[in-house]
């Protein structure tokens, strides 16, 4: 089941908002019939941020783009109603479900691997290989993206007994 993201999220949300952050709480829906996991995150992000303020370049996001692309559009910043910049904080609750519910069958495992790859690219601020290939082929405007942008945060919440699973995701 999906926990509906909201601005009245638990615990430190008021302090985050007071410090210029926009928390976006999400529990991923691993049902094979649900939207792809990255799309669930982007949908939650747009829904919550639209209630908190406005994006400076609405419509920059395009269907099917990766999480890295979604958060790296040049000059597209989240502004509060008073004009102050807000920093989105993506809070993925029950992240351990990627190691449990998302292992039900091959198709669901593939969805989880794709999401983890996209999330890793975002967290590491590493343009995805497919995006770089499109740039090399001239299919993407390099000026449309800010490669040094890091005005977002990602927080995952998981049970301590799943830390070894998280460690297994390390590369190199």
PDB file of C-alpha atoms in Angstrom:
ATOM      1  CA  UNK A   1       0.000   0.000   0.000  1.00  0.00           C
ATOM      2  CA  UNK A   2       1.156   3.537  -0.683  1.00  0.00           C
ATOM      3  CA  UNK A   3       1.355   6.013   2.168  1.00  0.00           C
ATOM      4  CA  UNK A   4      -0.063   9.208   0.756  1.00  0.00           C
ATOM      5  CA  UNK A   5       2.627  11.878   0.882  1.00  0.00           C
ATOM      6  CA  UNK A   6       1.669  14.963   2.803  1.00  0.00           C
ATOM      7  CA  UNK A   7       3.033  18.172   4.189  1.00  0.00           C
ATOM      8  CA  UNK A   8       1.885  17.188   7.664  1.00  0.00           C
ATOM      9  CA  UNK A   9       4.343  14.297   7.889  1.00  0.00           C
ATOM     10  CA  UNK A  10       5.541  12.918  11.224  1.00  0.00           C
ATOM     11  CA  UNK A  11       8.373  13.890  13.547  1.00  0.00           C
ATOM     12  CA  UNK A  12      10.824  16.489  12.225  1.00  0.00           C
ATOM     13  CA  UNK A  13       8.736  17.763   9.304  1.00  0.00           C
ATOM     14  CA  UNK A  14       7.885  21.119  10.926  1.00  0.00           C
ATOM     15  CA  UNK A  15      11.566  21.715  11.691  1.00  0.00           C
ATOM     16  CA  UNK A  16      12.525  20.746   8.125  1.00  0.00           C
ATOM     17  CA  UNK A  17       9.968  23.153   6.669  1.00  0.00           C
ATOM     18  CA  UNK A  18      11.090  25.925   9.041  1.00  0.00           C
ATOM     19  CA  UNK A  19      14.683  25.398   7.823  1.00  0.00           C
ATOM     20  CA  UNK A  20      13.743  25.800   4.145  1.00  0.00           C
ATOM     21  CA  UNK A  21      13.195  22.161   3.225  1.00  0.00           C
ATOM     22  CA  UNK A  22      10.147  20.561   1.636  1.00  0.00           C
ATOM     23  CA  UNK A  23       9.778  16.999   2.953  1.00  0.00           C
ATOM     24  CA  UNK A  24       8.194  14.495   0.577  1.00  0.00           C
ATOM     25  CA  UNK A  25       7.265  11.275   2.379  1.00  0.00           C
ATOM     26  CA  UNK A  26       6.770   8.186   0.269  1.00  0.00           C
ATOM     27  CA  UNK A  27       6.262   4.495   0.772  1.00  0.00           C
ATOM     28  CA  UNK A  28       6.731   2.718  -2.548  1.00  0.00           C
ATOM     29  CA  UNK A  29       4.003   0.471  -3.917  1.00  0.00           C
ATOM     30  CA  UNK A  30       5.617  -2.766  -5.093  1.00  0.00           C
ATOM     31  CA  UNK A  31       2.517  -4.200  -6.728  1.00  0.00           C
ATOM     32  CA  UNK A  32       3.520  -5.154 -10.294  1.00  0.00           C
ATOM     33  CA  UNK A  33       0.459  -3.277 -11.606  1.00  0.00           C
ATOM     34  CA  UNK A  34       1.463  -0.018  -9.912  1.00  0.00           C
ATOM     35  CA  UNK A  35       3.463   2.711 -11.620  1.00  0.00           C
ATOM     36  CA  UNK A  36       7.224   2.207 -11.926  1.00  0.00           C
ATOM     37  CA  UNK A  37       8.941   3.081  -8.649  1.00  0.00           C
ATOM     38  CA  UNK A  38      10.786   6.133  -9.997  1.00  0.00           C
ATOM     39  CA  UNK A  39       7.493   7.447 -11.407  1.00  0.00           C
ATOM     40  CA  UNK A  40       5.874   7.007  -7.988  1.00  0.00           C
ATOM     41  CA  UNK A  41       8.627   9.136  -6.483  1.00  0.00           C
ATOM     42  CA  UNK A  42       8.331  11.846  -9.147  1.00  0.00           C
ATOM     43  CA  UNK A  43       4.527  11.922  -8.822  1.00  0.00           C
ATOM     44  CA  UNK A  44       4.767  12.301  -5.036  1.00  0.00           C
ATOM     45  CA  UNK A  45       7.419  15.000  -5.446  1.00  0.00           C
ATOM     46  CA  UNK A  46       5.279  17.052  -7.818  1.00  0.00           C
ATOM     47  CA  UNK A  47       2.122  16.619  -5.716  1.00  0.00           C
ATOM     48  CA  UNK A  48       3.740  17.677  -2.434  1.00  0.00           C
ATOM     49  CA  UNK A  49       5.890  20.458  -3.851  1.00  0.00           C
ATOM     50  CA  UNK A  50       2.935  21.986  -5.692  1.00  0.00           C
ATOM     51  CA  UNK A  51       1.217  22.359  -2.327  1.00  0.00           C
ATOM     52  CA  UNK A  52       4.360  23.911  -0.785  1.00  0.00           C
ATOM     53  CA  UNK A  53       5.230  26.353  -3.526  1.00  0.00           C
ATOM     54  CA  UNK A  54       5.972  26.470  -7.237  1.00  0.00           C
ATOM     55  CA  UNK A  55       8.699  25.380  -9.623  1.00  0.00           C
ATOM     56  CA  UNK A  56      10.422  28.221 -11.469  1.00  0.00           C
ATOM     57  CA  UNK A  57      10.245  26.378 -14.817  1.00  0.00           C
ATOM     58  CA  UNK A  58       7.035  24.321 -14.722  1.00  0.00           C
ATOM     59  CA  UNK A  59       6.840  21.683 -17.405  1.00  0.00           C
ATOM     60  CA  UNK A  60      10.578  20.976 -17.434  1.00  0.00           C
ATOM     61  CA  UNK A  61      10.011  17.422 -16.277  1.00  0.00           C
ATOM     62  CA  UNK A  62       9.196  15.003 -19.066  1.00  0.00           C
ATOM     63  CA  UNK A  63       7.594  11.566 -18.926  1.00  0.00           C
ATOM     64  CA  UNK A  64      10.065   8.713 -18.723  1.00  0.00           C
ATOM     65  CA  UNK A  65      13.075  10.775 -17.695  1.00  0.00           C
ATOM     66  CA  UNK A  66      15.351   9.382 -15.009  1.00  0.00           C
ATOM     67  CA  UNK A  67      15.393  10.635 -11.434  1.00  0.00           C
ATOM     68  CA  UNK A  68      18.728  12.334 -12.130  1.00  0.00           C
ATOM     69  CA  UNK A  69      17.235  14.236 -15.078  1.00  0.00           C
ATOM     70  CA  UNK A  70      14.114  15.104 -13.083  1.00  0.00           C
ATOM     71  CA  UNK A  71      16.176  16.824 -10.369  1.00  0.00           C
ATOM     72  CA  UNK A  72      18.784  18.450 -12.632  1.00  0.00           C
ATOM     73  CA  UNK A  73      16.810  20.701 -14.994  1.00  0.00           C
ATOM     74  CA  UNK A  74      18.720  23.953 -15.259  1.00  0.00           C
ATOM     75  CA  UNK A  75      17.154  26.898 -13.395  1.00  0.00           C
ATOM     76  CA  UNK A  76      14.099  24.899 -12.275  1.00  0.00           C
ATOM     77  CA  UNK A  77      14.000  25.553  -8.544  1.00  0.00           C
ATOM     78  CA  UNK A  78      11.288  25.103  -5.945  1.00  0.00           C
ATOM     79  CA  UNK A  79      10.107  28.404  -4.463  1.00  0.00           C
ATOM     80  CA  UNK A  80       7.915  28.978  -1.439  1.00  0.00           C
ATOM     81  CA  UNK A  81       4.996  31.406  -1.825  1.00  0.00           C
ATOM     82  CA  UNK A  82       7.209  34.144  -0.332  1.00  0.00           C
ATOM     83  CA  UNK A  83       9.851  33.532  -3.051  1.00  0.00           C
ATOM     84  CA  UNK A  84      12.364  31.766  -0.793  1.00  0.00           C
ATOM     85  CA  UNK A  85      14.017  28.709  -2.293  1.00  0.00           C
ATOM     86  CA  UNK A  86      12.973  25.355  -0.861  1.00  0.00           C
ATOM     87  CA  UNK A  87      15.072  22.200  -0.914  1.00  0.00           C
ATOM     88  CA  UNK A  88      13.092  19.007  -1.557  1.00  0.00           C
ATOM     89  CA  UNK A  89      13.822  16.183   0.898  1.00  0.00           C
ATOM     90  CA  UNK A  90      12.712  12.806  -0.434  1.00  0.00           C
ATOM     91  CA  UNK A  91      11.951  10.521   2.502  1.00  0.00           C
ATOM     92  CA  UNK A  92      11.455   6.909   1.436  1.00  0.00           C
ATOM     93  CA  UNK A  93       9.780   5.046   4.268  1.00  0.00           C
ATOM     94  CA  UNK A  94      10.143   1.291   4.765  1.00  0.00           C
ATOM     95  CA  UNK A  95      13.017   1.079   2.303  1.00  0.00           C
ATOM     96  CA  UNK A  96      13.568  -2.527   3.409  1.00  0.00           C
ATOM     97  CA  UNK A  97      10.550  -3.459   1.291  1.00  0.00           C
ATOM     98  CA  UNK A  98      12.913  -3.273  -1.710  1.00  0.00           C
ATOM     99  CA  UNK A  99      14.580  -6.334  -0.164  1.00  0.00           C
ATOM    100  CA  UNK A 100      11.342  -8.120   0.774  1.00  0.00           C
ATOM    101  CA  UNK A 101       8.167  -7.233  -1.148  1.00  0.00           C
ATOM    102  CA  UNK A 102      10.175  -6.240  -4.222  1.00  0.00           C
ATOM    103  CA  UNK A 103      11.622  -9.743  -4.473  1.00  0.00           C
ATOM    104  CA  UNK A 104       8.322 -11.538  -5.211  1.00  0.00           C
ATOM    105  CA  UNK A 105       9.192 -12.518  -8.792  1.00  0.00           C
ATOM    106  CA  UNK A 106      11.575 -11.690 -11.631  1.00  0.00           C
ATOM    107  CA  UNK A 107       9.538  -8.750 -12.939  1.00  0.00           C
ATOM    108  CA  UNK A 108       9.221  -7.117  -9.513  1.00  0.00           C
ATOM    109  CA  UNK A 109      12.939  -7.705  -8.815  1.00  0.00           C
ATOM    110  CA  UNK A 110      13.794  -6.038 -12.138  1.00  0.00           C
ATOM    111  CA  UNK A 111      11.653  -2.998 -11.175  1.00  0.00           C
ATOM    112  CA  UNK A 112      13.482  -2.776  -7.854  1.00  0.00           C
ATOM    113  CA  UNK A 113      16.926  -3.032  -9.505  1.00  0.00           C
ATOM    114  CA  UNK A 114      16.021  -0.298 -11.997  1.00  0.00           C
ATOM    115  CA  UNK A 115      14.817   1.968  -9.191  1.00  0.00           C
ATOM    116  CA  UNK A 116      17.914   1.323  -7.072  1.00  0.00           C
ATOM    117  CA  UNK A 117      20.103   2.135 -10.061  1.00  0.00           C
ATOM    118  CA  UNK A 118      18.247   5.406 -10.694  1.00  0.00           C
ATOM    119  CA  UNK A 119      18.290   6.309  -7.016  1.00  0.00           C
ATOM    120  CA  UNK A 120      22.035   5.596  -6.821  1.00  0.00           C
ATOM    121  CA  UNK A 121      22.653   7.862  -9.823  1.00  0.00           C
ATOM    122  CA  UNK A 122      20.658  10.612  -8.119  1.00  0.00           C
ATOM    123  CA  UNK A 123      22.337  10.236  -4.716  1.00  0.00           C
ATOM    124  CA  UNK A 124      25.818  10.059  -6.241  1.00  0.00           C
ATOM    125  CA  UNK A 125      24.989  12.915  -8.638  1.00  0.00           C
ATOM    126  CA  UNK A 126      26.074  10.679 -11.494  1.00  0.00           C
ATOM    127  CA  UNK A 127      24.390  11.209 -14.860  1.00  0.00           C
ATOM    128  CA  UNK A 128      22.908   7.862 -15.950  1.00  0.00           C
ATOM    129  CA  UNK A 129      24.679   5.983 -18.738  1.00  0.00           C
ATOM    130  CA  UNK A 130      21.619   6.121 -21.021  1.00  0.00           C
ATOM    131  CA  UNK A 131      21.412   9.899 -20.543  1.00  0.00           C
ATOM    132  CA  UNK A 132      25.117  10.296 -21.373  1.00  0.00           C
ATOM    133  CA  UNK A 133      24.619   8.152 -24.492  1.00  0.00           C
ATOM    134  CA  UNK A 134      21.786  10.470 -25.616  1.00  0.00           C
ATOM    135  CA  UNK A 135      24.071  13.459 -25.014  1.00  0.00           C
ATOM    136  CA  UNK A 136      26.850  11.852 -27.067  1.00  0.00           C
ATOM    137  CA  UNK A 137      24.406  11.100 -29.874  1.00  0.00           C
ATOM    138  CA  UNK A 138      23.131  14.696 -29.853  1.00  0.00           C
ATOM    139  CA  UNK A 139      19.641  13.626 -28.768  1.00  0.00           C
ATOM    140  CA  UNK A 140      19.660  15.738 -25.625  1.00  0.00           C
ATOM    141  CA  UNK A 141      20.468  19.419 -25.081  1.00  0.00           C
ATOM    142  CA  UNK A 142      23.341  19.553 -22.600  1.00  0.00           C
ATOM    143  CA  UNK A 143      22.438  23.165 -21.717  1.00  0.00           C
ATOM    144  CA  UNK A 144      19.073  22.035 -20.362  1.00  0.00           C
ATOM    145  CA  UNK A 145      20.745  20.348 -17.369  1.00  0.00           C
ATOM    146  CA  UNK A 146      22.809  21.532 -14.440  1.00  0.00           C
ATOM    147  CA  UNK A 147      25.382  18.816 -13.785  1.00  0.00           C
ATOM    148  CA  UNK A 148      26.583  20.286 -10.488  1.00  0.00           C
ATOM    149  CA  UNK A 149      23.120  20.753  -9.012  1.00  0.00           C
ATOM    150  CA  UNK A 150      22.573  19.219  -5.603  1.00  0.00           C
ATOM    151  CA  UNK A 151      19.665  21.155  -4.120  1.00  0.00           C
ATOM    152  CA  UNK A 152      17.736  18.074  -3.027  1.00  0.00           C
ATOM    153  CA  UNK A 153      18.190  15.521  -0.259  1.00  0.00           C
ATOM    154  CA  UNK A 154      17.359  11.824  -0.074  1.00  0.00           C
ATOM    155  CA  UNK A 155      16.618  10.111   3.212  1.00  0.00           C
ATOM    156  CA  UNK A 156      15.781   6.447   3.490  1.00  0.00           C
ATOM    157  CA  UNK A 157      14.168   4.805   6.456  1.00  0.00           C
ATOM    158  CA  UNK A 158      14.627   1.086   7.038  1.00  0.00           C
ATOM    159  CA  UNK A 159      14.719  -1.432   9.834  1.00  0.00           C
ATOM    160  CA  UNK A 160      18.147  -1.974  11.320  1.00  0.00           C
ATOM    161  CA  UNK A 161      18.138  -5.683  10.499  1.00  0.00           C
ATOM    162  CA  UNK A 162      18.197  -4.719   6.791  1.00  0.00           C
ATOM    163  CA  UNK A 163      21.428  -2.721   7.001  1.00  0.00           C
ATOM    164  CA  UNK A 164      23.432  -5.680   5.597  1.00  0.00           C
ATOM    165  CA  UNK A 165      21.135  -5.644   2.536  1.00  0.00           C
ATOM    166  CA  UNK A 166      21.859  -1.954   2.101  1.00  0.00           C
ATOM    167  CA  UNK A 167      25.607  -2.584   2.458  1.00  0.00           C
ATOM    168  CA  UNK A 168      25.363  -5.179  -0.325  1.00  0.00           C
ATOM    169  CA  UNK A 169      24.410  -2.393  -2.741  1.00  0.00           C
ATOM    170  CA  UNK A 170      27.822  -0.735  -2.438  1.00  0.00           C
ATOM    171  CA  UNK A 171      29.989  -0.791  -5.525  1.00  0.00           C
ATOM    172  CA  UNK A 172      33.781  -0.674  -5.656  1.00  0.00           C
TER     173      UNK A 172
END
